[in-house]
């Protein structure tokens, strides 16, 4: 099940829009290439927006997985800064 | 009774699209600034571009008469900025907050409550002096240009200001918006449930049905949210019958709830820090005050006022964006 080794976990369940997006963006900025960020969210719009914006920033989205009722786990691998 | 049924039908359709499409102007404006992401902004702009043609067409056929809100420079600038800041604090604009009530966001419940109470207080209660303070600046005119399309007394439009036929300005305005929508690059959002074009196109028939159904039942305006919350508050506290707009807001919440249940997106969302409730409560109060001073929220101004070329709605709409960007910068932008 756990294929990846998560470097940092960000639990932003229950937070208002756009806290999940902003926190994820900030966390990714601080991490080194190759590290993996796990984001736990329950806000549908961020589930769609965080993967799209992380890819745009050059990172790799490893998975978006439903882990509960309206809860998702997003895994993002940090890539080199551009 | 007819008004309530038609308002409810409108709200049910609108709430469905709001929830599926995540139609939140707070997100649309902020994503532009913070994420350089124009996905939702394009959806909204596409809907407006087509409405700019559809509303005068409906008026031409005699189904409605256009009736933009009065122009009030002071109210629309101050109210617009307050409303724009409020949506950031509340975590959603009028439509975003309302549909998220049905999605189970408890922070939005608090925001909706202070939004409804404050708007009612400004329109009919203890905060009415705000409205009285700006009311000397209210401008309403008797249109002489394109008078066949308008009600007898209306807020000025770009057409009445420049004395140019409404159709000419509407076509140019719509063309400019379409040129932006299709001529510039759109941010990708591959996981989105509805694409931006689908969101924009679905909103148009709903806005048209809203205007027609609310017009024939005596409320000469289209989609709106603030007046609906005021109507619900008055129904609850004073026993008034809810009006078209109140029924519409109830429809939005019901449809968003059902849509969220079906797509497994309903959840009682609770923030870890209790202070977030205070933030959204203040945000909701800003929304209520701002929308009342600006003669409408984001839905009333963007989806009903600007497509009628209402000058007041254009001023309010610009100030919504500026207020939103300012508060976004304060809270999220400086690191």
Short mmCIF file of C-alpha atoms in Angstrom, two decimals:
data_model
loop_
_atom_site.label_atom_id
_atom_site.label_comp_id
_atom_site.label_asym_id
_atom_site.label_seq_id
_atom_site.Cartn_x
_atom_site.Cartn_y
_atom_site.Cartn_z
CA UNK A 1 0.00 0.00 0.00
CA UNK A 2 2.59 2.55 1.12
CA UNK A 3 4.79 2.78 -1.92
CA UNK A 4 6.26 6.14 -1.10
CA UNK A 5 8.14 7.47 1.87
CA UNK A 6 6.41 10.65 2.95
CA UNK A 7 8.77 13.42 4.06
CA UNK A 8 6.19 15.82 5.45
CA UNK A 9 2.48 15.65 6.16
CA UNK A 10 0.17 18.62 5.90
CA UNK A 11 -3.24 18.15 7.49
CA UNK A 12 -5.48 20.98 6.33
CA UNK A 13 -8.84 19.32 6.79
CA UNK A 14 -11.56 21.75 7.85
CA UNK A 15 -9.63 24.83 6.78
CA UNK A 16 -11.36 27.53 4.75
CA UNK A 17 -10.61 28.29 1.13
CA UNK A 18 -7.76 28.80 0.11
CA UNK A 19 -5.75 27.85 3.21
CA UNK A 20 -5.13 24.28 1.92
CA UNK A 21 -3.75 25.61 -1.38
CA UNK A 22 -1.59 28.28 0.21
CA UNK A 23 -0.18 25.96 2.89
CA UNK A 24 0.60 23.30 0.27
CA UNK A 25 2.34 25.84 -1.93
CA UNK A 26 4.38 27.13 1.00
CA UNK A 27 5.33 23.63 2.15
CA UNK A 28 6.47 22.62 -1.34
CA UNK A 29 8.62 25.72 -1.57
CA UNK A 30 10.50 24.81 1.61
CA UNK A 31 11.16 21.18 0.62
CA UNK A 32 14.05 19.71 -1.33
CA UNK A 33 13.81 17.93 -4.69
CA UNK A 34 12.94 14.25 -4.26
CA UNK A 35 11.05 14.78 -1.00
CA UNK A 36 7.39 13.85 -0.83
CA UNK A 37 4.60 15.99 0.61
CA UNK A 38 1.41 14.38 1.83
CA UNK A 39 -1.61 16.70 1.91
CA UNK A 40 -4.77 15.67 3.74
CA UNK A 41 -7.81 17.70 2.66
CA UNK A 42 -11.59 17.59 2.82
CA UNK A 43 -12.34 20.55 0.57
CA UNK A 44 -13.42 19.50 -2.94
CA UNK A 45 -12.19 22.58 -4.78
CA UNK A 46 -8.67 22.19 -3.37
CA UNK A 47 -8.62 18.54 -4.40
CA UNK A 48 -8.91 19.76 -7.98
CA UNK A 49 -6.76 22.84 -7.64
CA UNK A 50 -3.75 21.63 -5.64
CA UNK A 51 -2.74 18.91 -8.15
CA UNK A 52 -3.16 21.31 -11.09
CA UNK A 53 -1.13 24.08 -9.48
CA UNK A 54 1.57 21.74 -8.17
CA UNK A 55 2.07 20.33 -11.67
CA UNK A 56 2.22 23.86 -13.01
CA UNK A 57 4.95 24.69 -10.49
CA UNK A 58 6.95 21.77 -11.89
CA UNK A 59 6.31 19.18 -9.18
CA UNK A 60 5.01 15.68 -9.76
CA UNK A 61 1.64 14.58 -8.39
CA UNK A 62 2.04 10.92 -7.43
CA UNK A 63 -1.53 10.21 -6.38
CA UNK A 64 -4.88 11.66 -5.34
CA UNK A 65 -6.68 9.10 -3.27
CA UNK A 66 -10.04 9.11 -1.51
CA UNK A 67 -9.45 8.09 2.08
CA UNK A 68 -12.83 8.80 3.67
CA UNK A 69 -16.12 10.63 3.25
CA UNK A 70 -15.07 13.72 1.34
CA UNK A 71 -11.48 13.28 2.45
CA UNK A 72 -8.54 12.97 0.15
CA UNK A 73 -4.83 12.32 0.37
CA UNK A 74 -2.61 13.94 -2.20
CA UNK A 75 1.02 12.89 -2.63
CA UNK A 76 3.34 15.31 -4.37
CA UNK A 77 6.98 14.75 -5.17
CA UNK A 78 9.07 17.90 -5.12
CA UNK A 79 10.98 18.54 -8.31
CA UNK A 80 13.76 21.00 -9.02
CA UNK A 81 12.84 24.64 -8.78
CA UNK A 82 12.14 26.49 -11.99
CA UNK B 1 -46.95 31.19 -4.35
CA UNK B 2 -45.96 31.18 -8.01
CA UNK B 3 -42.95 33.34 -7.14
CA UNK B 4 -41.82 30.88 -4.49
CA UNK B 5 -42.09 27.87 -6.80
CA UNK B 6 -40.28 29.60 -9.67
CA UNK B 7 -37.59 30.93 -7.32
CA UNK B 8 -37.11 27.48 -5.86
CA UNK B 9 -36.76 25.89 -9.31
CA UNK B 10 -34.19 28.53 -10.26
CA UNK B 11 -32.27 27.97 -7.04
CA UNK B 12 -32.24 24.20 -7.43
CA UNK B 13 -30.68 24.44 -10.89
CA UNK B 14 -28.30 27.20 -9.80
CA UNK B 15 -27.19 25.38 -6.65
CA UNK B 16 -26.43 22.26 -8.64
CA UNK B 17 -24.12 24.13 -11.02
CA UNK B 18 -22.57 26.16 -8.17
CA UNK B 19 -21.64 22.99 -6.28
CA UNK B 20 -20.48 20.95 -9.29
CA UNK B 21 -18.65 23.88 -10.84
CA UNK B 22 -17.36 25.28 -7.50
CA UNK B 23 -18.55 28.68 -8.69
CA UNK B 24 -17.00 30.96 -6.12
CA UNK B 25 -15.94 34.46 -7.10
CA UNK B 26 -13.60 34.63 -4.13
CA UNK B 27 -11.68 31.72 -5.64
CA UNK B 28 -11.96 33.15 -9.15
CA UNK B 29 -10.48 36.54 -8.25
CA UNK B 30 -7.95 35.24 -5.79
CA UNK B 31 -6.67 32.42 -8.01
CA UNK B 32 -5.95 35.03 -10.67
CA UNK B 33 -3.78 37.00 -8.30
CA UNK B 34 -2.31 34.34 -6.03
CA UNK B 35 -1.94 31.32 -8.32
CA UNK B 36 -2.04 33.00 -11.75
CA UNK B 37 -4.91 30.60 -12.42
CA UNK B 38 -7.84 31.86 -14.54
CA UNK B 39 -9.98 28.69 -14.70
CA UNK B 40 -12.97 29.95 -12.70
CA UNK B 41 -12.58 33.54 -13.87
CA UNK B 42 -12.97 32.34 -17.46
CA UNK B 43 -16.11 30.38 -16.57
CA UNK B 44 -17.68 33.50 -15.06
CA UNK B 45 -16.58 35.75 -17.92
CA UNK B 46 -17.97 33.35 -20.54
CA UNK B 47 -21.36 33.36 -18.80
CA UNK B 48 -21.38 37.16 -18.68
CA UNK B 49 -20.38 37.49 -22.32
CA UNK B 50 -23.37 35.42 -23.47
CA UNK B 51 -25.79 37.03 -21.00
CA UNK B 52 -24.83 40.42 -22.47
CA UNK B 53 -26.57 39.24 -25.66
CA UNK B 54 -29.31 37.10 -24.09
CA UNK B 55 -30.79 39.76 -21.77
CA UNK B 56 -31.41 42.43 -24.43
CA UNK B 57 -32.70 39.68 -26.71
CA UNK B 58 -35.25 38.71 -24.06
CA UNK B 59 -36.16 42.37 -23.66
CA UNK B 60 -36.47 42.74 -27.43
CA UNK B 61 -38.97 39.87 -27.48
CA UNK B 62 -40.84 41.56 -24.63
CA UNK B 63 -40.27 38.75 -22.13
CA UNK B 64 -38.53 41.05 -19.66
CA UNK B 65 -37.52 44.67 -19.36
CA UNK B 66 -34.02 45.36 -18.19
CA UNK B 67 -33.81 47.09 -14.85
CA UNK B 68 -30.23 47.71 -13.68
CA UNK B 69 -29.75 48.83 -10.08
CA UNK B 70 -29.21 52.51 -9.30
CA UNK B 71 -25.78 54.03 -9.60
CA UNK B 72 -24.27 55.23 -6.34
CA UNK B 73 -20.58 55.96 -6.65
CA UNK B 74 -19.93 56.22 -2.91
CA UNK B 75 -21.95 53.14 -1.96
CA UNK B 76 -20.60 51.04 -4.77
CA UNK B 77 -16.96 51.93 -4.12
CA UNK B 78 -17.10 51.57 -0.33
CA UNK B 79 -19.53 48.66 -0.36
CA UNK B 80 -17.62 47.00 -3.17
CA UNK B 81 -14.29 47.17 -1.32
CA UNK B 82 -15.88 45.94 1.94
CA UNK B 83 -17.59 43.08 0.12
CA UNK B 84 -14.36 42.16 -1.70
CA UNK B 85 -12.44 42.00 1.58
CA UNK B 86 -15.30 40.15 3.25
CA UNK B 87 -15.26 37.27 0.80
CA UNK B 88 -11.63 36.53 1.62
CA UNK B 89 -12.32 36.54 5.38
CA UNK B 90 -15.52 34.51 5.00
CA UNK B 91 -13.77 31.94 2.79
CA UNK B 92 -16.34 32.50 0.06
CA UNK B 93 -18.38 35.13 -1.75
CA UNK B 94 -22.17 35.24 -1.59
CA UNK B 95 -22.62 32.27 -3.93
CA UNK B 96 -19.61 30.37 -2.56
CA UNK B 97 -20.72 30.77 1.04
CA UNK B 98 -24.31 29.83 0.20
CA UNK B 99 -23.54 26.64 -1.73
CA UNK B 100 -20.99 25.56 0.90
CA UNK B 101 -23.71 25.83 3.55
CA UNK B 102 -25.23 22.84 1.74
CA UNK B 103 -21.85 21.09 1.50
CA UNK B 104 -21.55 21.02 5.29
CA UNK B 105 -18.84 23.65 5.79
CA UNK B 106 -19.55 24.82 9.34
CA UNK B 107 -17.38 27.92 8.81
CA UNK B 108 -19.73 28.91 5.98
CA UNK B 109 -22.75 28.42 8.26
CA UNK B 110 -21.35 31.08 10.56
CA UNK B 111 -20.50 33.37 7.63
CA UNK B 112 -24.00 32.94 6.16
CA UNK B 113 -25.60 33.79 9.49
CA UNK B 114 -23.71 37.07 9.99
CA UNK B 115 -24.12 37.85 6.28
CA UNK B 116 -27.91 37.43 6.49
CA UNK B 117 -28.26 39.31 9.78
CA UNK B 118 -26.04 42.21 8.75
CA UNK B 119 -27.69 42.62 5.34
CA UNK B 120 -31.10 42.66 7.04
CA UNK B 121 -29.88 45.18 9.62
CA UNK B 122 -28.53 47.50 6.91
CA UNK B 123 -31.64 47.23 4.75
CA UNK B 124 -34.31 47.31 7.44
CA UNK B 125 -32.81 47.50 10.92
CA UNK B 126 -30.32 49.13 13.25
CA UNK B 127 -27.61 49.61 10.62
CA UNK B 128 -29.91 51.37 8.18
CA UNK B 129 -28.03 54.64 8.74
CA UNK B 130 -25.26 53.26 6.48
CA UNK B 131 -27.72 53.21 3.58
CA UNK B 132 -29.16 56.57 4.54
CA UNK B 133 -25.64 57.98 4.57
CA UNK B 134 -24.97 57.00 0.94
CA UNK B 135 -28.52 57.49 -0.35
CA UNK B 136 -28.09 61.18 -1.41
CA UNK B 137 -25.71 59.89 -4.08
CA UNK B 138 -28.18 57.47 -5.62
CA UNK B 139 -28.78 58.08 -9.31
CA UNK B 140 -31.82 56.76 -11.16
CA UNK B 141 -32.86 57.93 -14.58
CA UNK B 142 -35.69 57.72 -17.06
CA UNK B 143 -34.03 56.18 -20.10
CA UNK B 144 -34.43 57.89 -23.46
CA UNK B 145 -31.95 55.64 -25.30
CA UNK B 146 -33.16 52.09 -26.09
CA UNK B 147 -36.16 52.86 -23.89
CA UNK B 148 -38.05 49.88 -25.35
CA UNK B 149 -35.63 47.51 -23.60
CA UNK B 150 -35.71 49.10 -20.16
CA UNK B 151 -38.07 49.62 -17.25
CA UNK B 152 -39.35 53.18 -16.74
CA UNK B 153 -36.95 54.20 -13.97
CA UNK B 154 -33.55 52.49 -13.95
CA UNK B 155 -29.98 52.92 -12.87
CA UNK B 156 -27.93 54.40 -15.71
CA UNK B 157 -26.26 52.02 -18.17
CA UNK B 158 -23.31 52.49 -20.49
CA UNK B 159 -25.90 52.91 -23.26
CA UNK B 160 -27.86 55.67 -21.51
CA UNK B 161 -24.64 57.38 -20.40
CA UNK B 162 -23.23 57.66 -23.93
CA UNK B 163 -26.63 57.82 -25.66
CA UNK B 164 -25.71 54.91 -27.88
CA UNK B 165 -28.09 52.07 -28.69
CA UNK B 166 -27.89 49.36 -26.03
CA UNK B 167 -27.26 46.65 -28.63
CA UNK B 168 -24.14 48.31 -29.98
CA UNK B 169 -22.42 48.53 -26.59
CA UNK B 170 -23.62 45.09 -25.55
CA UNK B 171 -22.19 43.52 -28.72
CA UNK B 172 -18.84 45.31 -28.33
CA UNK B 173 -18.62 44.45 -24.62
CA UNK B 174 -19.54 40.83 -25.27
CA UNK B 175 -17.04 40.64 -28.13
CA UNK B 176 -14.24 41.94 -25.90
CA UNK B 177 -15.05 39.41 -23.20
CA UNK B 178 -15.22 36.54 -25.73
CA UNK B 179 -11.93 37.67 -27.20
CA UNK B 180 -10.37 37.44 -23.72
CA UNK B 181 -12.05 34.10 -23.01
CA UNK B 182 -11.04 32.34 -26.21
CA UNK B 183 -8.04 34.38 -27.23
CA UNK B 184 -5.94 33.89 -24.12
CA UNK B 185 -4.54 30.79 -22.46
CA UNK B 186 -6.72 29.07 -19.86
CA UNK B 187 -5.30 27.34 -16.79
CA UNK B 188 -5.75 23.59 -16.83
CA UNK B 189 -7.61 21.83 -14.07
CA UNK B 190 -7.81 18.22 -15.26
CA UNK B 191 -9.48 16.86 -12.11
CA UNK B 192 -12.32 19.39 -12.19
CA UNK B 193 -15.78 17.88 -12.24
CA UNK B 194 -17.02 20.47 -14.74
CA UNK B 195 -14.87 22.20 -17.30
CA UNK B 196 -14.89 26.00 -17.37
CA UNK B 197 -16.82 26.14 -20.64
CA UNK B 198 -19.51 23.83 -19.30
CA UNK B 199 -19.84 25.95 -16.14
CA UNK B 200 -20.14 29.15 -18.16
CA UNK B 201 -22.66 27.69 -20.61
CA UNK B 202 -24.85 26.13 -17.91
CA UNK B 203 -25.07 29.41 -16.02
CA UNK B 204 -26.63 31.25 -18.98
CA UNK B 205 -30.00 29.45 -19.26
CA UNK B 206 -30.29 29.56 -15.46
CA UNK B 207 -29.69 33.31 -15.40
CA UNK B 208 -32.18 33.79 -18.26
CA UNK B 209 -34.86 31.65 -16.57
CA UNK B 210 -34.19 33.52 -13.32
CA UNK B 211 -34.73 36.92 -14.92
CA UNK B 212 -37.87 35.85 -16.76
CA UNK B 213 -39.46 33.98 -13.85
CA UNK B 214 -38.68 36.67 -11.33
CA UNK B 215 -39.89 39.37 -13.75
CA UNK B 216 -43.29 37.83 -14.38
CA UNK B 217 -43.82 37.44 -10.63
CA UNK B 218 -43.11 41.08 -9.94
CA UNK B 219 -39.45 41.23 -8.99
CA UNK B 220 -37.77 43.01 -11.86
CA UNK B 221 -34.31 41.51 -11.56
CA UNK B 222 -32.43 38.27 -12.18
CA UNK B 223 -30.17 36.04 -10.09
CA UNK B 224 -29.22 37.46 -6.70
CA UNK B 225 -28.33 36.18 -3.25
CA UNK B 226 -28.32 38.96 -0.67
CA UNK B 227 -32.00 39.84 -0.96
CA UNK B 228 -32.76 36.15 -0.58
CA UNK B 229 -30.96 35.91 2.74
CA UNK B 230 -32.75 39.07 3.89
CA UNK B 231 -36.08 37.54 2.89
CA UNK B 232 -35.30 34.32 4.79
CA UNK B 233 -34.26 36.31 7.87
CA UNK B 234 -37.48 38.31 7.75
CA UNK B 235 -39.55 35.20 7.22
CA UNK B 236 -37.89 33.64 10.26
CA UNK B 237 -38.02 36.60 12.61
CA UNK B 238 -41.17 38.41 11.47
CA UNK B 239 -43.26 35.75 9.82
CA UNK B 240 -43.18 37.33 6.34
CA UNK B 241 -43.73 35.02 3.39
CA UNK B 242 -40.43 34.43 1.59
CA UNK B 243 -40.10 36.04 -1.82
CA UNK B 244 -38.71 34.75 -5.14
CA UNK B 245 -35.14 35.42 -4.09
CA UNK B 246 -35.56 33.81 -0.67
CA UNK B 247 -36.90 30.68 -2.35
CA UNK B 248 -33.97 30.80 -4.77
CA UNK B 249 -31.44 30.82 -1.90
CA UNK B 250 -33.22 27.90 -0.24
CA UNK B 251 -33.10 26.07 -3.59
CA UNK B 252 -29.36 26.67 -3.87
CA UNK B 253 -28.72 25.19 -0.43
CA UNK B 254 -30.95 22.16 -1.05
CA UNK B 255 -29.43 21.43 -4.47
CA UNK B 256 -25.87 21.90 -3.21
CA UNK B 257 -26.62 19.51 -0.36
CA UNK B 258 -28.05 16.84 -2.68
CA UNK B 259 -25.30 17.30 -5.23
CA UNK B 260 -22.62 17.03 -2.53
CA UNK B 261 -24.27 13.92 -1.09
CA UNK B 262 -24.41 12.23 -4.49
CA UNK B 263 -20.79 13.03 -5.32
CA UNK B 264 -19.70 12.04 -1.79
CA UNK B 265 -18.55 15.56 -1.03
CA UNK B 266 -20.80 16.27 1.91
CA UNK B 267 -19.04 16.48 5.24
CA UNK B 268 -19.35 18.47 8.43
CA UNK B 269 -16.09 20.32 8.04
CA UNK B 270 -14.71 21.77 11.24
CA UNK B 271 -11.49 23.79 11.42
CA UNK B 272 -8.88 22.85 14.01
CA UNK B 273 -8.56 26.40 15.28
CA UNK B 274 -11.75 27.91 16.67
CA UNK B 275 -10.59 31.40 15.76
CA UNK B 276 -11.45 30.62 12.12
CA UNK B 277 -15.12 30.93 13.09
CA UNK B 278 -14.48 34.47 14.30
CA UNK B 279 -12.76 35.25 11.01
CA UNK B 280 -15.64 33.94 8.89
CA UNK B 281 -18.18 35.67 11.16
CA UNK B 282 -16.48 39.02 10.52
CA UNK B 283 -16.22 38.14 6.83
CA UNK B 284 -19.93 37.40 6.68
CA UNK B 285 -20.78 40.73 8.29
CA UNK B 286 -18.56 42.47 5.69
CA UNK B 287 -20.44 40.62 2.94
CA UNK B 288 -23.79 41.78 4.32
CA UNK B 289 -22.77 45.40 4.75
CA UNK B 290 -20.86 45.55 1.46
CA UNK B 291 -23.59 43.96 -0.64
CA UNK B 292 -26.25 46.25 0.81
CA UNK B 293 -24.23 49.39 0.10
CA UNK B 294 -23.24 48.17 -3.38
CA UNK B 295 -26.86 47.26 -4.25
CA UNK B 296 -26.01 43.61 -4.65
CA UNK B 297 -23.54 40.83 -4.13
CA UNK B 298 -21.26 39.27 -6.71
CA UNK B 299 -24.12 37.30 -8.28
CA UNK B 300 -26.50 40.26 -8.53
CA UNK B 301 -23.81 42.50 -9.96
CA UNK B 302 -21.84 40.12 -12.22
CA UNK B 303 -24.59 37.81 -13.45
CA UNK B 304 -27.47 40.29 -13.59
CA UNK B 305 -26.23 43.90 -13.40
CA UNK B 306 -23.15 43.99 -15.65
CA UNK B 307 -24.88 41.98 -18.43
CA UNK B 308 -27.48 44.81 -18.48
CA UNK B 309 -24.58 47.29 -18.80
CA UNK B 310 -25.45 48.80 -15.40
CA UNK B 311 -22.80 51.34 -14.45
CA UNK B 312 -23.30 50.77 -10.73
CA UNK B 313 -22.66 47.05 -11.17
CA UNK B 314 -19.52 47.71 -13.20
CA UNK B 315 -18.13 49.99 -10.46
CA UNK B 316 -19.10 47.51 -7.73
CA UNK B 317 -17.65 44.62 -9.74
CA UNK B 318 -14.28 46.33 -10.10
CA UNK B 319 -14.21 47.17 -6.38
CA UNK B 320 -15.07 43.56 -5.47
CA UNK B 321 -11.88 42.46 -7.26
CA UNK B 322 -9.74 45.21 -5.69
CA UNK B 323 -11.02 44.48 -2.18
CA UNK B 324 -10.46 40.78 -2.74
CA UNK B 325 -6.88 41.27 -3.92
CA UNK B 326 -6.09 43.65 -1.06
CA UNK B 327 -7.29 41.23 1.64
CA UNK B 328 -5.69 38.26 -0.12
CA UNK B 329 -2.41 40.13 -0.06
CA UNK B 330 -2.81 40.90 3.66
CA UNK B 331 -3.61 37.33 4.66
CA UNK B 332 -1.89 35.08 2.14
CA UNK B 333 0.33 37.12 -0.09
CA UNK B 334 3.16 38.38 2.04
CA UNK B 335 5.53 35.46 2.40
#
